[in-house]
Amino acid sequence: TQLLEQSPQFLSIQEGENLTVYCNSSSVFSSLQWYRQEPGEGPVLLVTVVTGGEVKKLKRLTFQFGDARKDSSLHITAAQPGDTGLYLCAPKTGGSARQLTFGSGTQLTVLP
Amino acid sequence: NAGVTQTPKFQVLKTGQSMTLQCAQDMNHNSMYWYRQDPGMGLRLIYYSASEGTTDKGEVPNGYNVSRLNKREFSLRLESAAPSQTSVYFCAIRIGSTDTQYFGPGTRLTVL
């Protein structure tokens, strides 16, 4: 059973600040996805990273997949209240239905 | 185009009662999933279905049964509800070769 850790568990910052959240494991993954979940809704895909060392940018969000494909980070520049939500990482774990395993998430609150 | 719908949105049960959570998709995808989400524990897979007529256990199947009678619908049944099953339940479908999961809005279940 793989261990998937997301840190920090909670993060509260002021609007305009930068932040980084992490997703770490001892297992190697073929790919990893990041989702954002807003209160009262289901998670929504932000990005998929596949190649070790890959960096993807989505406006003010920068995603990186570790060189060894065991970890990933999400950096947000100049956070806004609209970035508030639960950020979940989900590495692909295979199986006949190509299951994902979700981390417990980082709950981000951006204060105006 | 509703995507993934779940009914009901909210439900309160007494211990020992039974109920079925309904999930339907209008996106014509094969793989469907049921998750539960509890504070600090992320999303845990209960059951999944790779195609019509097939179902498999996930990480936490005890106390649940599922049915995939057609491609559109995947239902989750609690035969004898317990307080430990108080949770938010999400249905999801898998889209395409990227393994993106598209979630429904969730059912918030409380078992007293």
Coordinates of N, CA and C in Angstrom, one line a residue:
Chain A
T1 N 0.8 -1.2 0.0 CA 0.0 0.0 0.0 C 0.9 1.2 0.0
Q2 N 0.7 2.1 -1.0 CA 1.5 3.3 -1.0 C 1.0 4.3 0.0
L3 N 2.0 5.2 0.4 CA 1.6 6.2 1.3 C 1.7 7.5 0.6
L4 N 0.6 8.3 0.6 CA 0.6 9.5 -0.2 C 0.3 10.6 0.8
E5 N 1.2 11.6 0.9 CA 1.1 12.7 1.9 C 1.0 14.0 1.2
Q6 N 0.1 14.8 1.6 CA 0.0 16.2 1.1 C 0.2 17.1 2.3
S7 N 1.0 18.2 2.0 CA 1.3 19.2 3.1 C 1.3 20.6 2.5
P8 N 1.0 21.6 3.3 CA 0.4 21.4 4.6 C -1.0 20.9 4.5
Q9 N -1.6 20.5 5.6 CA -3.0 20.1 5.6 C -3.9 21.3 5.5
F10 N -3.6 22.4 6.2 CA -4.3 23.7 6.1 C -3.4 24.8 5.9
L11 N -3.8 25.8 5.1 CA -3.0 27.0 4.8 C -4.0 28.2 4.7
S12 N -3.7 29.2 5.5 CA -4.5 30.4 5.4 C -3.5 31.6 5.1
I13 N -3.8 32.3 4.1 CA -2.8 33.4 3.7 C -3.7 34.6 3.2
Q14 N -2.9 35.7 3.1 CA -3.6 37.0 2.7 C -3.5 37.0 1.1
E15 N -4.5 37.7 0.6 CA -4.5 37.9 -0.9 C -3.2 38.6 -1.3
G16 N -2.6 38.1 -2.4 CA -1.4 38.6 -3.0 C -0.2 37.8 -2.6
E17 N -0.3 37.0 -1.6 CA 0.9 36.2 -1.2 C 1.1 35.0 -2.1
N18 N 2.3 34.5 -2.1 CA 2.6 33.3 -2.8 C 2.6 32.0 -1.9
L19 N 2.4 30.9 -2.5 CA 2.3 29.7 -1.6 C 2.7 28.5 -2.5
T20 N 3.2 27.4 -1.8 CA 3.4 26.1 -2.4 C 2.9 25.0 -1.6
V21 N 2.2 24.1 -2.2 CA 1.7 22.9 -1.5 C 2.4 21.7 -2.2
Y22 N 2.5 20.6 -1.4 CA 3.3 19.5 -1.8 C 2.5 18.2 -1.7
C23 N 2.9 17.2 -2.6 CA 2.3 15.9 -2.6 C 3.5 14.9 -2.7
N24 N 3.7 14.1 -1.7 CA 4.8 13.2 -1.7 C 4.5 11.8 -1.4
S25 N 5.3 10.9 -2.0 CA 5.1 9.5 -1.9 C 6.4 8.7 -2.0
S26 N 6.4 7.5 -1.5 CA 7.6 6.7 -1.7 C 7.5 5.8 -3.0
S27 N 6.3 5.9 -3.6 CA 6.1 5.1 -4.9 C 6.4 6.0 -6.1
V28 N 6.7 5.3 -7.2 CA 6.8 6.0 -8.5 C 5.5 5.9 -9.2
F29 N 5.1 7.0 -9.8 CA 3.8 7.1 -10.5 C 4.0 7.3 -12.0
S30 N 3.2 6.8 -12.8 CA 3.2 7.0 -14.2 C 2.7 8.4 -14.6
S31 N 1.8 8.9 -13.8 CA 1.2 10.2 -14.0 C 0.6 10.7 -12.7
L32 N 0.3 12.0 -12.6 CA -0.3 12.5 -11.4 C -1.2 13.7 -11.8
Q33 N -2.4 13.7 -11.2 CA -3.3 14.8 -11.4 C -3.5 15.7 -10.2
W34 N -3.8 17.0 -10.4 CA -4.2 17.9 -9.3 C -5.6 18.3 -9.6
Y35 N -6.4 18.2 -8.5 CA -7.8 18.7 -8.6 C -8.0 19.8 -7.5
R36 N -9.0 20.6 -7.8 CA -9.4 21.6 -6.8 C -10.9 21.4 -6.5
Q37 N -11.2 21.4 -5.2 CA -12.6 21.2 -4.8 C -13.1 22.4 -4.1
E38 N -14.2 23.0 -4.5 CA -14.8 24.1 -3.8 C -15.9 23.6 -2.9
P39 N -16.2 24.4 -1.9 CA -17.2 23.9 -0.9 C -18.5 23.5 -1.5
G40 N -19.0 22.3 -1.2 CA -20.3 21.9 -1.7 C -20.3 21.3 -3.1
E41 N -19.1 21.2 -3.7 CA -19.0 20.7 -5.0 C -18.0 19.5 -5.1
G42 N -18.0 18.8 -6.3 CA -17.1 17.8 -6.5 C -15.7 18.3 -7.0
P43 N -14.7 17.5 -6.9 CA -13.4 18.0 -7.4 C -13.4 18.2 -8.9
V44 N -12.6 19.2 -9.3 CA -12.4 19.5 -10.7 C -11.0 19.4 -11.1
L45 N -10.7 18.8 -12.2 CA -9.3 18.6 -12.7 C -8.7 20.0 -13.0
L46 N -7.4 20.2 -12.5 CA -6.6 21.3 -12.9 C -5.6 21.0 -13.9
V47 N -4.9 19.8 -13.7 CA -3.8 19.5 -14.6 C -3.4 18.0 -14.4
T48 N -2.8 17.5 -15.5 CA -2.2 16.2 -15.4 C -0.7 16.3 -15.8
V49 N 0.2 15.8 -15.0 CA 1.6 15.7 -15.3 C 2.1 14.3 -15.5
V50 N 2.9 14.1 -16.5 CA 3.3 12.7 -16.9 C 4.8 12.5 -16.8
T51 N 5.6 13.4 -17.3 CA 7.0 13.2 -17.4 C 7.8 13.7 -16.2
G52 N 8.7 13.0 -15.7 CA 9.6 13.4 -14.6 C 10.2 14.8 -14.9
G53 N 10.1 15.7 -13.9 CA 10.7 17.0 -14.1 C 9.7 18.0 -14.9
E54 N 8.6 17.5 -15.3 CA 7.7 18.3 -16.1 C 7.1 19.5 -15.3
V55 N 7.0 20.7 -15.9 CA 6.5 21.8 -15.3 C 5.3 22.3 -16.2
K56 N 4.1 22.5 -15.6 CA 3.0 23.0 -16.4 C 2.5 24.3 -15.6
K57 N 2.1 25.3 -16.5 CA 1.5 26.5 -15.9 C 0.1 26.7 -16.3
L58 N -0.7 27.1 -15.4 CA -2.1 27.4 -15.6 C -2.4 28.8 -15.0
K59 N -2.2 29.8 -15.8 CA -2.3 31.2 -15.3 C -1.3 31.4 -14.1
R60 N -1.8 31.6 -12.9 CA -1.0 31.9 -11.8 C -0.5 30.6 -11.0
L61 N -0.9 29.4 -11.5 CA -0.6 28.2 -10.9 C 0.5 27.5 -11.7
T62 N 1.5 27.0 -11.0 CA 2.6 26.3 -11.6 C 2.7 24.9 -10.9
F63 N 2.6 23.9 -11.7 CA 2.7 22.5 -11.3 C 4.0 21.9 -11.7
Q64 N 4.6 21.1 -10.8 CA 5.8 20.4 -11.1 C 5.8 19.0 -10.7
F65 N 6.2 18.1 -11.6 CA 6.3 16.7 -11.3 C 7.8 16.4 -11.0
G66 N 8.1 15.7 -9.9 CA 9.4 15.5 -9.5 C 10.2 14.6 -10.5
D67 N 11.5 14.8 -10.5 CA 12.3 14.1 -11.5 C 12.1 12.6 -11.4
A68 N 12.0 12.1 -10.2 CA 11.8 10.6 -9.9 C 10.4 10.2 -10.0
R69 N 9.5 11.1 -10.3 CA 8.0 10.9 -10.4 C 7.5 10.3 -9.1
K70 N 8.0 10.7 -7.9 CA 7.5 10.3 -6.6 C 6.8 11.5 -5.9
D71 N 6.9 12.7 -6.4 CA 6.4 13.8 -5.7 C 6.0 14.9 -6.7
S72 N 5.2 15.8 -6.2 CA 4.7 16.9 -7.1 C 4.5 18.2 -6.2
S73 N 4.5 19.3 -6.8 CA 4.2 20.5 -6.1 C 3.3 21.4 -6.9
L74 N 2.6 22.3 -6.2 CA 1.7 23.3 -6.8 C 2.1 24.6 -6.2
H75 N 2.5 25.6 -7.0 CA 2.8 26.9 -6.6 C 1.8 27.9 -7.1
I76 N 1.3 28.7 -6.2 CA 0.4 29.8 -6.6 C 1.0 31.1 -6.4
T77 N 1.0 31.9 -7.4 CA 1.6 33.3 -7.3 C 0.4 34.3 -7.1
A78 N 0.7 35.2 -6.2 CA -0.3 36.3 -6.0 C -1.7 35.7 -5.8
A79 N -1.8 34.9 -4.7 CA -3.1 34.2 -4.5 C -4.3 35.2 -4.4
Q80 N -5.4 34.7 -4.8 CA -6.7 35.5 -4.8 C -7.7 34.7 -4.0
P81 N -8.7 35.4 -3.5 CA -9.8 34.7 -2.7 C -10.5 33.6 -3.6
G82 N -10.5 33.8 -4.9 CA -11.1 32.7 -5.7 C -10.2 31.4 -5.8
D83 N -9.0 31.5 -5.3 CA -8.2 30.3 -5.2 C -8.5 29.4 -4.0
T84 N -9.4 29.9 -3.1 CA -9.8 29.2 -1.9 C -10.4 27.8 -2.3
G85 N -10.0 26.8 -1.6 CA -10.5 25.5 -1.9 C -9.6 24.4 -1.4
L86 N -10.0 23.1 -1.6 CA -9.3 22.0 -1.2 C -8.5 21.5 -2.4
Y87 N -7.2 21.4 -2.3 CA -6.4 21.0 -3.5 C -5.9 19.5 -3.2
L88 N -6.3 18.7 -4.2 CA -6.1 17.2 -4.0 C -5.1 16.8 -5.1
C89 N -4.1 16.0 -4.7 CA -3.3 15.3 -5.7 C -3.8 13.9 -5.9
A90 N -3.6 13.4 -7.1 CA -4.2 12.0 -7.4 C -3.3 11.3 -8.4
P91 N -2.4 10.5 -7.9 CA -1.5 9.7 -8.8 C -2.3 8.6 -9.4
K92 N -2.0 8.2 -10.6 CA -2.6 7.1 -11.2 C -2.1 5.8 -10.7
T93 N -3.0 4.9 -10.2 CA -2.5 3.7 -9.6 C -2.8 2.5 -10.4
G94 N -3.3 2.6 -11.6 CA -3.5 1.5 -12.5 C -4.8 0.7 -12.2
G95 N -4.8 -0.5 -12.5 CA -6.0 -1.3 -12.4 C -6.8 -1.3 -13.7
S96 N -7.7 -2.2 -13.7 CA -8.5 -2.4 -15.0 C -9.3 -1.2 -15.3
A97 N -9.7 -0.4 -14.3 CA -10.5 0.8 -14.5 C -9.6 2.0 -14.3
R98 N -8.3 1.9 -14.3 CA -7.4 3.0 -14.2 C -7.8 3.9 -13.1
Q99 N -7.7 3.3 -11.9 CA -8.1 4.1 -10.7 C -7.1 5.1 -10.3
L100 N -7.6 6.1 -9.6 CA -6.8 7.1 -9.0 C -6.8 7.0 -7.5
T101 N -5.7 7.3 -6.8 CA -5.7 7.4 -5.4 C -5.6 8.9 -5.0
F102 N -6.5 9.3 -4.2 CA -6.5 10.7 -3.8 C -5.8 11.0 -2.5
G103 N -5.0 12.0 -2.4 CA -4.4 12.4 -1.2 C -5.5 13.1 -0.3
S104 N -5.2 13.4 0.9 CA -6.2 14.0 1.9 C -6.3 15.5 1.6
G105 N -5.4 16.1 0.8 CA -5.6 17.4 0.4 C -5.0 18.5 1.3
T106 N -4.9 19.7 0.7 CA -4.5 20.9 1.4 C -5.7 21.9 1.3
Q107 N -6.2 22.3 2.4 CA -7.3 23.2 2.5 C -6.7 24.6 2.5
L108 N -6.9 25.4 1.4 CA -6.3 26.7 1.2 C -7.4 27.7 1.4
T109 N -7.1 28.7 2.3 CA -8.0 29.9 2.4 C -7.2 31.1 2.1
V110 N -7.7 31.9 1.2 CA -7.1 33.2 0.8 C -8.0 34.3 1.3
L111 N -7.5 35.1 2.2 CA -8.3 36.1 2.9 C -8.1 37.4 2.1
P112 N -9.2 38.2 1.9 CA -9.1 39.4 1.1 C -8.5 40.5 1.9
Chain B
N1 N -26.9 19.4 -21.2 CA -25.9 18.4 -20.9 C -25.6 18.5 -19.4
A2 N -26.1 17.6 -18.6 CA -25.9 17.7 -17.1 C -24.6 17.1 -16.7
G3 N -24.0 16.2 -17.5 CA -22.8 15.6 -17.1 C -23.0 14.4 -16.2
V4 N -22.8 14.6 -14.9 CA -23.0 13.5 -13.9 C -24.0 14.1 -12.8
T5 N -25.1 13.4 -12.6 CA -26.1 13.8 -11.7 C -26.2 12.8 -10.5
Q6 N -26.4 13.3 -9.3 CA -26.6 12.4 -8.2 C -27.8 12.8 -7.4
T7 N -28.6 11.8 -7.0 CA -29.7 12.0 -6.1 C -29.7 11.1 -5.0
P8 N -30.2 11.5 -3.8 CA -30.6 12.9 -3.5 C -29.3 13.7 -3.2
K9 N -29.5 15.0 -2.9 CA -28.4 15.9 -2.6 C -28.1 15.7 -1.1
F10 N -29.2 15.6 -0.3 CA -29.0 15.4 1.2 C -29.9 14.3 1.6
Q11 N -29.5 13.6 2.7 CA -30.3 12.5 3.2 C -29.9 12.3 4.7
V12 N -30.9 12.1 5.5 CA -30.7 11.7 6.9 C -31.4 10.4 7.1
L13 N -30.6 9.5 7.7 CA -31.1 8.1 8.0 C -30.9 7.8 9.5
K14 N -31.7 6.9 9.9 CA -31.5 6.3 11.2 C -30.7 5.0 11.1
T15 N -30.0 4.7 12.1 CA -29.2 3.5 12.1 C -30.1 2.3 11.7
G16 N -29.6 1.5 10.8 CA -30.3 0.3 10.4 C -31.2 0.5 9.2
Q17 N -31.5 1.7 8.8 CA -32.3 1.9 7.6 C -31.5 1.7 6.4
S18 N -32.2 1.5 5.2 CA -31.5 1.2 4.0 C -31.8 2.3 3.0
M19 N -30.9 2.5 2.0 CA -31.2 3.5 1.0 C -30.3 3.3 -0.2
T20 N -30.7 3.8 -1.3 CA -29.9 3.7 -2.5 C -29.6 5.1 -3.0
L21 N -28.3 5.4 -3.3 CA -27.8 6.6 -3.9 C -27.7 6.4 -5.4
Q22 N -28.3 7.3 -6.1 CA -28.4 7.2 -7.6 C -27.3 8.1 -8.2
C23 N -26.8 7.6 -9.3 CA -25.8 8.3 -10.1 C -26.1 8.1 -11.6
A24 N -26.2 9.1 -12.4 CA -26.4 8.9 -13.8 C -25.5 9.9 -14.6
Q25 N -25.1 9.4 -15.8 CA -24.2 10.2 -16.6 C -24.9 10.3 -18.0
D26 N -24.7 11.4 -18.7 CA -25.1 11.6 -20.1 C -23.9 11.8 -21.0
M27 N -22.7 11.3 -20.6 CA -21.5 11.5 -21.3 C -21.0 10.3 -22.0
N28 N -21.7 9.2 -21.9 CA -21.4 7.9 -22.6 C -20.0 7.3 -22.4
H29 N -19.6 7.4 -21.1 CA -18.3 6.8 -20.8 C -18.5 5.5 -20.0
N30 N -17.5 4.6 -20.2 CA -17.6 3.3 -19.6 C -17.4 3.2 -18.1
S31 N -16.3 3.9 -17.6 CA -15.9 3.7 -16.2 C -16.6 4.7 -15.3
M32 N -17.2 4.1 -14.2 CA -17.8 4.9 -13.2 C -17.3 4.5 -11.8
Y33 N -17.4 5.4 -10.9 CA -16.8 5.2 -9.6 C -17.7 5.8 -8.5
W34 N -17.6 5.2 -7.3 CA -18.2 5.8 -6.1 C -17.1 6.0 -5.0
Y35 N -17.1 7.2 -4.5 CA -16.2 7.6 -3.5 C -16.9 8.1 -2.2
R36 N -16.3 8.0 -1.1 CA -16.7 8.8 0.1 C -15.6 9.7 0.5
Q37 N -16.1 10.8 1.0 CA -15.1 11.9 1.5 C -15.4 12.2 2.9
D38 N -14.4 12.1 3.8 CA -14.5 12.4 5.2 C -13.4 13.4 5.5
P39 N -13.7 14.3 6.5 CA -12.7 15.3 6.8 C -11.3 14.7 7.1
G40 N -10.3 15.3 6.4 CA -8.9 14.9 6.7 C -8.5 13.6 6.0
M41 N -9.5 13.0 5.2 CA -9.1 11.6 4.7 C -9.3 11.6 3.2
G42 N -9.5 12.7 2.6 CA -9.5 12.8 1.1 C -10.7 11.9 0.6
L43 N -10.6 11.5 -0.6 CA -11.6 10.7 -1.3 C -11.1 9.2 -1.3
R44 N -12.0 8.3 -0.8 CA -11.7 6.9 -0.7 C -12.6 6.2 -1.6
L45 N -12.1 5.3 -2.5 CA -12.9 4.6 -3.5 C -13.7 3.4 -2.8
I46 N -15.0 3.4 -3.0 CA -15.8 2.4 -2.5 C -16.0 1.2 -3.5
Y47 N -16.5 1.5 -4.6 CA -16.6 0.5 -5.7 C -16.4 1.3 -7.0
Y48 N -16.1 0.5 -8.0 CA -16.0 1.1 -9.4 C -16.6 0.1 -10.4
S49 N -16.8 0.6 -11.6 CA -17.4 -0.2 -12.7 C -16.6 0.1 -13.9
A50 N -15.9 -0.8 -14.5 CA -15.1 -0.5 -15.7 C -16.0 -0.5 -17.0
S51 N -17.2 -1.2 -16.9 CA -18.1 -1.2 -18.0 C -19.5 -1.7 -17.5
E52 N -20.5 -1.5 -18.4 CA -21.8 -2.0 -18.0 C -21.8 -3.5 -17.6
G53 N -22.4 -3.8 -16.5 CA -22.5 -5.1 -16.1 C -21.4 -5.6 -15.2
T54 N -20.3 -4.8 -15.0 CA -19.2 -5.2 -14.2 C -19.0 -4.3 -13.1
T55 N -18.6 -4.8 -11.9 CA -18.3 -4.0 -10.7 C -17.2 -4.6 -10.0
D56 N -16.4 -3.8 -9.3 CA -15.3 -4.3 -8.5 C -15.1 -3.4 -7.2
K57 N -14.6 -4.1 -6.2 CA -14.4 -3.4 -4.9 C -13.3 -2.4 -5.0
G58 N -13.4 -1.4 -4.2 CA -12.3 -0.4 -4.0 C -11.7 -0.6 -2.7
E59 N -11.3 0.5 -2.1 CA -10.6 0.5 -0.8 C -11.5 0.3 0.4
V60 N -12.7 0.8 0.3 CA -13.6 0.7 1.5 C -15.0 0.2 1.1
P61 N -15.1 -1.1 0.7 CA -16.4 -1.6 0.2 C -17.4 -2.1 1.2
N62 N -16.9 -2.4 2.4 CA -17.7 -3.0 3.4 C -18.9 -2.1 3.8
G63 N -20.1 -2.8 3.8 CA -21.3 -2.1 4.2 C -22.1 -1.5 3.0
Y64 N -21.5 -1.7 1.8 CA -22.1 -1.1 0.5 C -22.3 -2.2 -0.5
N65 N -23.2 -2.0 -1.4 CA -23.4 -2.8 -2.6 C -23.6 -1.8 -3.8
V66 N -23.3 -2.3 -5.0 CA -23.5 -1.4 -6.1 C -24.2 -2.2 -7.2
S67 N -24.7 -1.4 -8.2 CA -25.4 -2.0 -9.3 C -25.1 -1.2 -10.6
R68 N -24.7 -1.8 -11.6 CA -24.5 -1.1 -12.9 C -25.3 -1.9 -14.0
L69 N -26.6 -1.5 -14.0 CA -27.5 -2.2 -14.9 C -27.4 -1.7 -16.3
N70 N -26.9 -0.5 -16.6 CA -26.8 0.0 -17.9 C -25.6 1.0 -17.9
K71 N -25.3 1.5 -19.1 CA -24.1 2.3 -19.2 C -24.3 3.7 -18.5
R72 N -25.5 4.2 -18.4 CA -25.8 5.5 -17.8 C -25.7 5.5 -16.3
E73 N -26.2 4.4 -15.7 CA -26.5 4.5 -14.2 C -25.6 3.6 -13.4
F74 N -25.2 4.1 -12.2 CA -24.4 3.3 -11.3 C -24.9 3.7 -9.9
S75 N -25.6 2.7 -9.2 CA -26.2 3.0 -7.9 C -25.4 2.4 -6.8
L76 N -25.5 3.1 -5.6 CA -24.8 2.6 -4.4 C -25.8 2.4 -3.3
R77 N -25.8 1.2 -2.8 CA -26.9 0.8 -1.8 C -26.2 0.6 -0.4
L78 N -26.9 1.2 0.6 CA -26.5 0.9 2.0 C -27.7 0.0 2.5
E79 N -27.4 -1.2 2.9 CA -28.4 -2.1 3.3 C -28.9 -1.9 4.7
S80 N -27.9 -1.5 5.6 CA -28.2 -1.3 7.0 C -27.3 -0.2 7.5
A81 N -27.7 1.1 7.3 CA -26.8 2.2 7.6 C -26.3 2.2 9.0
A82 N -25.1 2.7 9.1 CA -24.4 2.9 10.4 C -23.9 4.3 10.5
P83 N -23.7 4.8 11.7 CA -23.2 6.2 11.9 C -21.8 6.4 11.2
S84 N -21.0 5.3 11.1 CA -19.7 5.4 10.5 C -19.8 5.7 9.0
Q85 N -21.0 5.5 8.4 CA -21.3 5.8 7.0 C -21.7 7.2 6.8
T86 N -21.8 8.0 7.8 CA -22.0 9.5 7.6 C -20.8 10.0 6.8
S87 N -21.1 10.7 5.7 CA -20.1 11.1 4.8 C -20.7 11.9 3.6
V88 N -19.8 12.4 2.8 CA -20.3 12.9 1.5 C -19.9 11.9 0.4
Y89 N -20.8 11.5 -0.4 CA -20.6 10.5 -1.4 C -20.6 11.1 -2.8
F90 N -19.5 10.8 -3.5 CA -19.3 11.3 -4.8 C -19.3 10.2 -5.9
C91 N -20.0 10.4 -7.0 CA -20.0 9.6 -8.1 C -19.1 10.3 -9.2
A92 N -18.3 9.5 -9.9 CA -17.4 10.1 -10.9 C -17.4 9.1 -12.1
I93 N -17.1 9.7 -13.3 CA -16.8 9.0 -14.5 C -15.4 9.2 -14.9
R94 N -14.8 8.3 -15.7 CA -13.5 8.5 -16.2 C -13.6 8.9 -17.7
I95 N -12.9 10.0 -18.0 CA -13.0 10.5 -19.4 C -11.7 10.3 -20.1
G96 N -11.8 9.5 -21.2 CA -10.7 9.4 -22.2 C -9.4 8.9 -21.7
S97 N -8.4 9.0 -22.6 CA -7.1 8.4 -22.3 C -6.3 9.1 -21.3
T98 N -6.7 10.3 -20.9 CA -6.0 11.1 -19.9 C -6.4 10.7 -18.5
D99 N -7.4 9.8 -18.3 CA -7.8 9.3 -17.0 C -8.4 10.4 -16.1
T100 N -8.9 11.5 -16.7 CA -9.5 12.5 -16.0 C -10.8 12.0 -15.4
Q101 N -11.0 12.3 -14.1 CA -12.3 11.9 -13.5 C -13.2 13.2 -13.3
Y102 N -14.4 13.0 -13.8 CA -15.4 14.1 -13.7 C -16.4 13.7 -12.7
F103 N -16.6 14.6 -11.7 CA -17.4 14.3 -10.5 C -18.8 14.9 -10.6
G104 N -19.7 14.2 -9.9 CA -21.0 14.7 -9.7 C -21.0 15.7 -8.5
P105 N -22.1 16.3 -8.1 CA -22.1 17.3 -7.1 C -22.1 16.7 -5.7
G106 N -22.3 15.4 -5.5 CA -22.2 14.8 -4.2 C -23.6 14.6 -3.5
T107 N -23.6 13.6 -2.6 CA -24.8 13.4 -1.7 C -24.2 13.4 -0.3
R108 N -24.9 14.3 0.5 CA -24.4 14.4 1.9 C -25.4 13.6 2.8
L109 N -24.8 12.5 3.3 CA -25.6 11.6 4.1 C -25.2 11.6 5.6
T110 N -26.2 11.7 6.4 CA -26.0 11.6 7.8 C -26.8 10.5 8.4
V111 N -26.1 9.6 9.2 CA -26.8 8.5 9.8 C -26.8 8.7 11.3
L112 N -27.9 8.8 11.8 CA -28.1 9.0 13.3 C -28.1 7.8 14.1

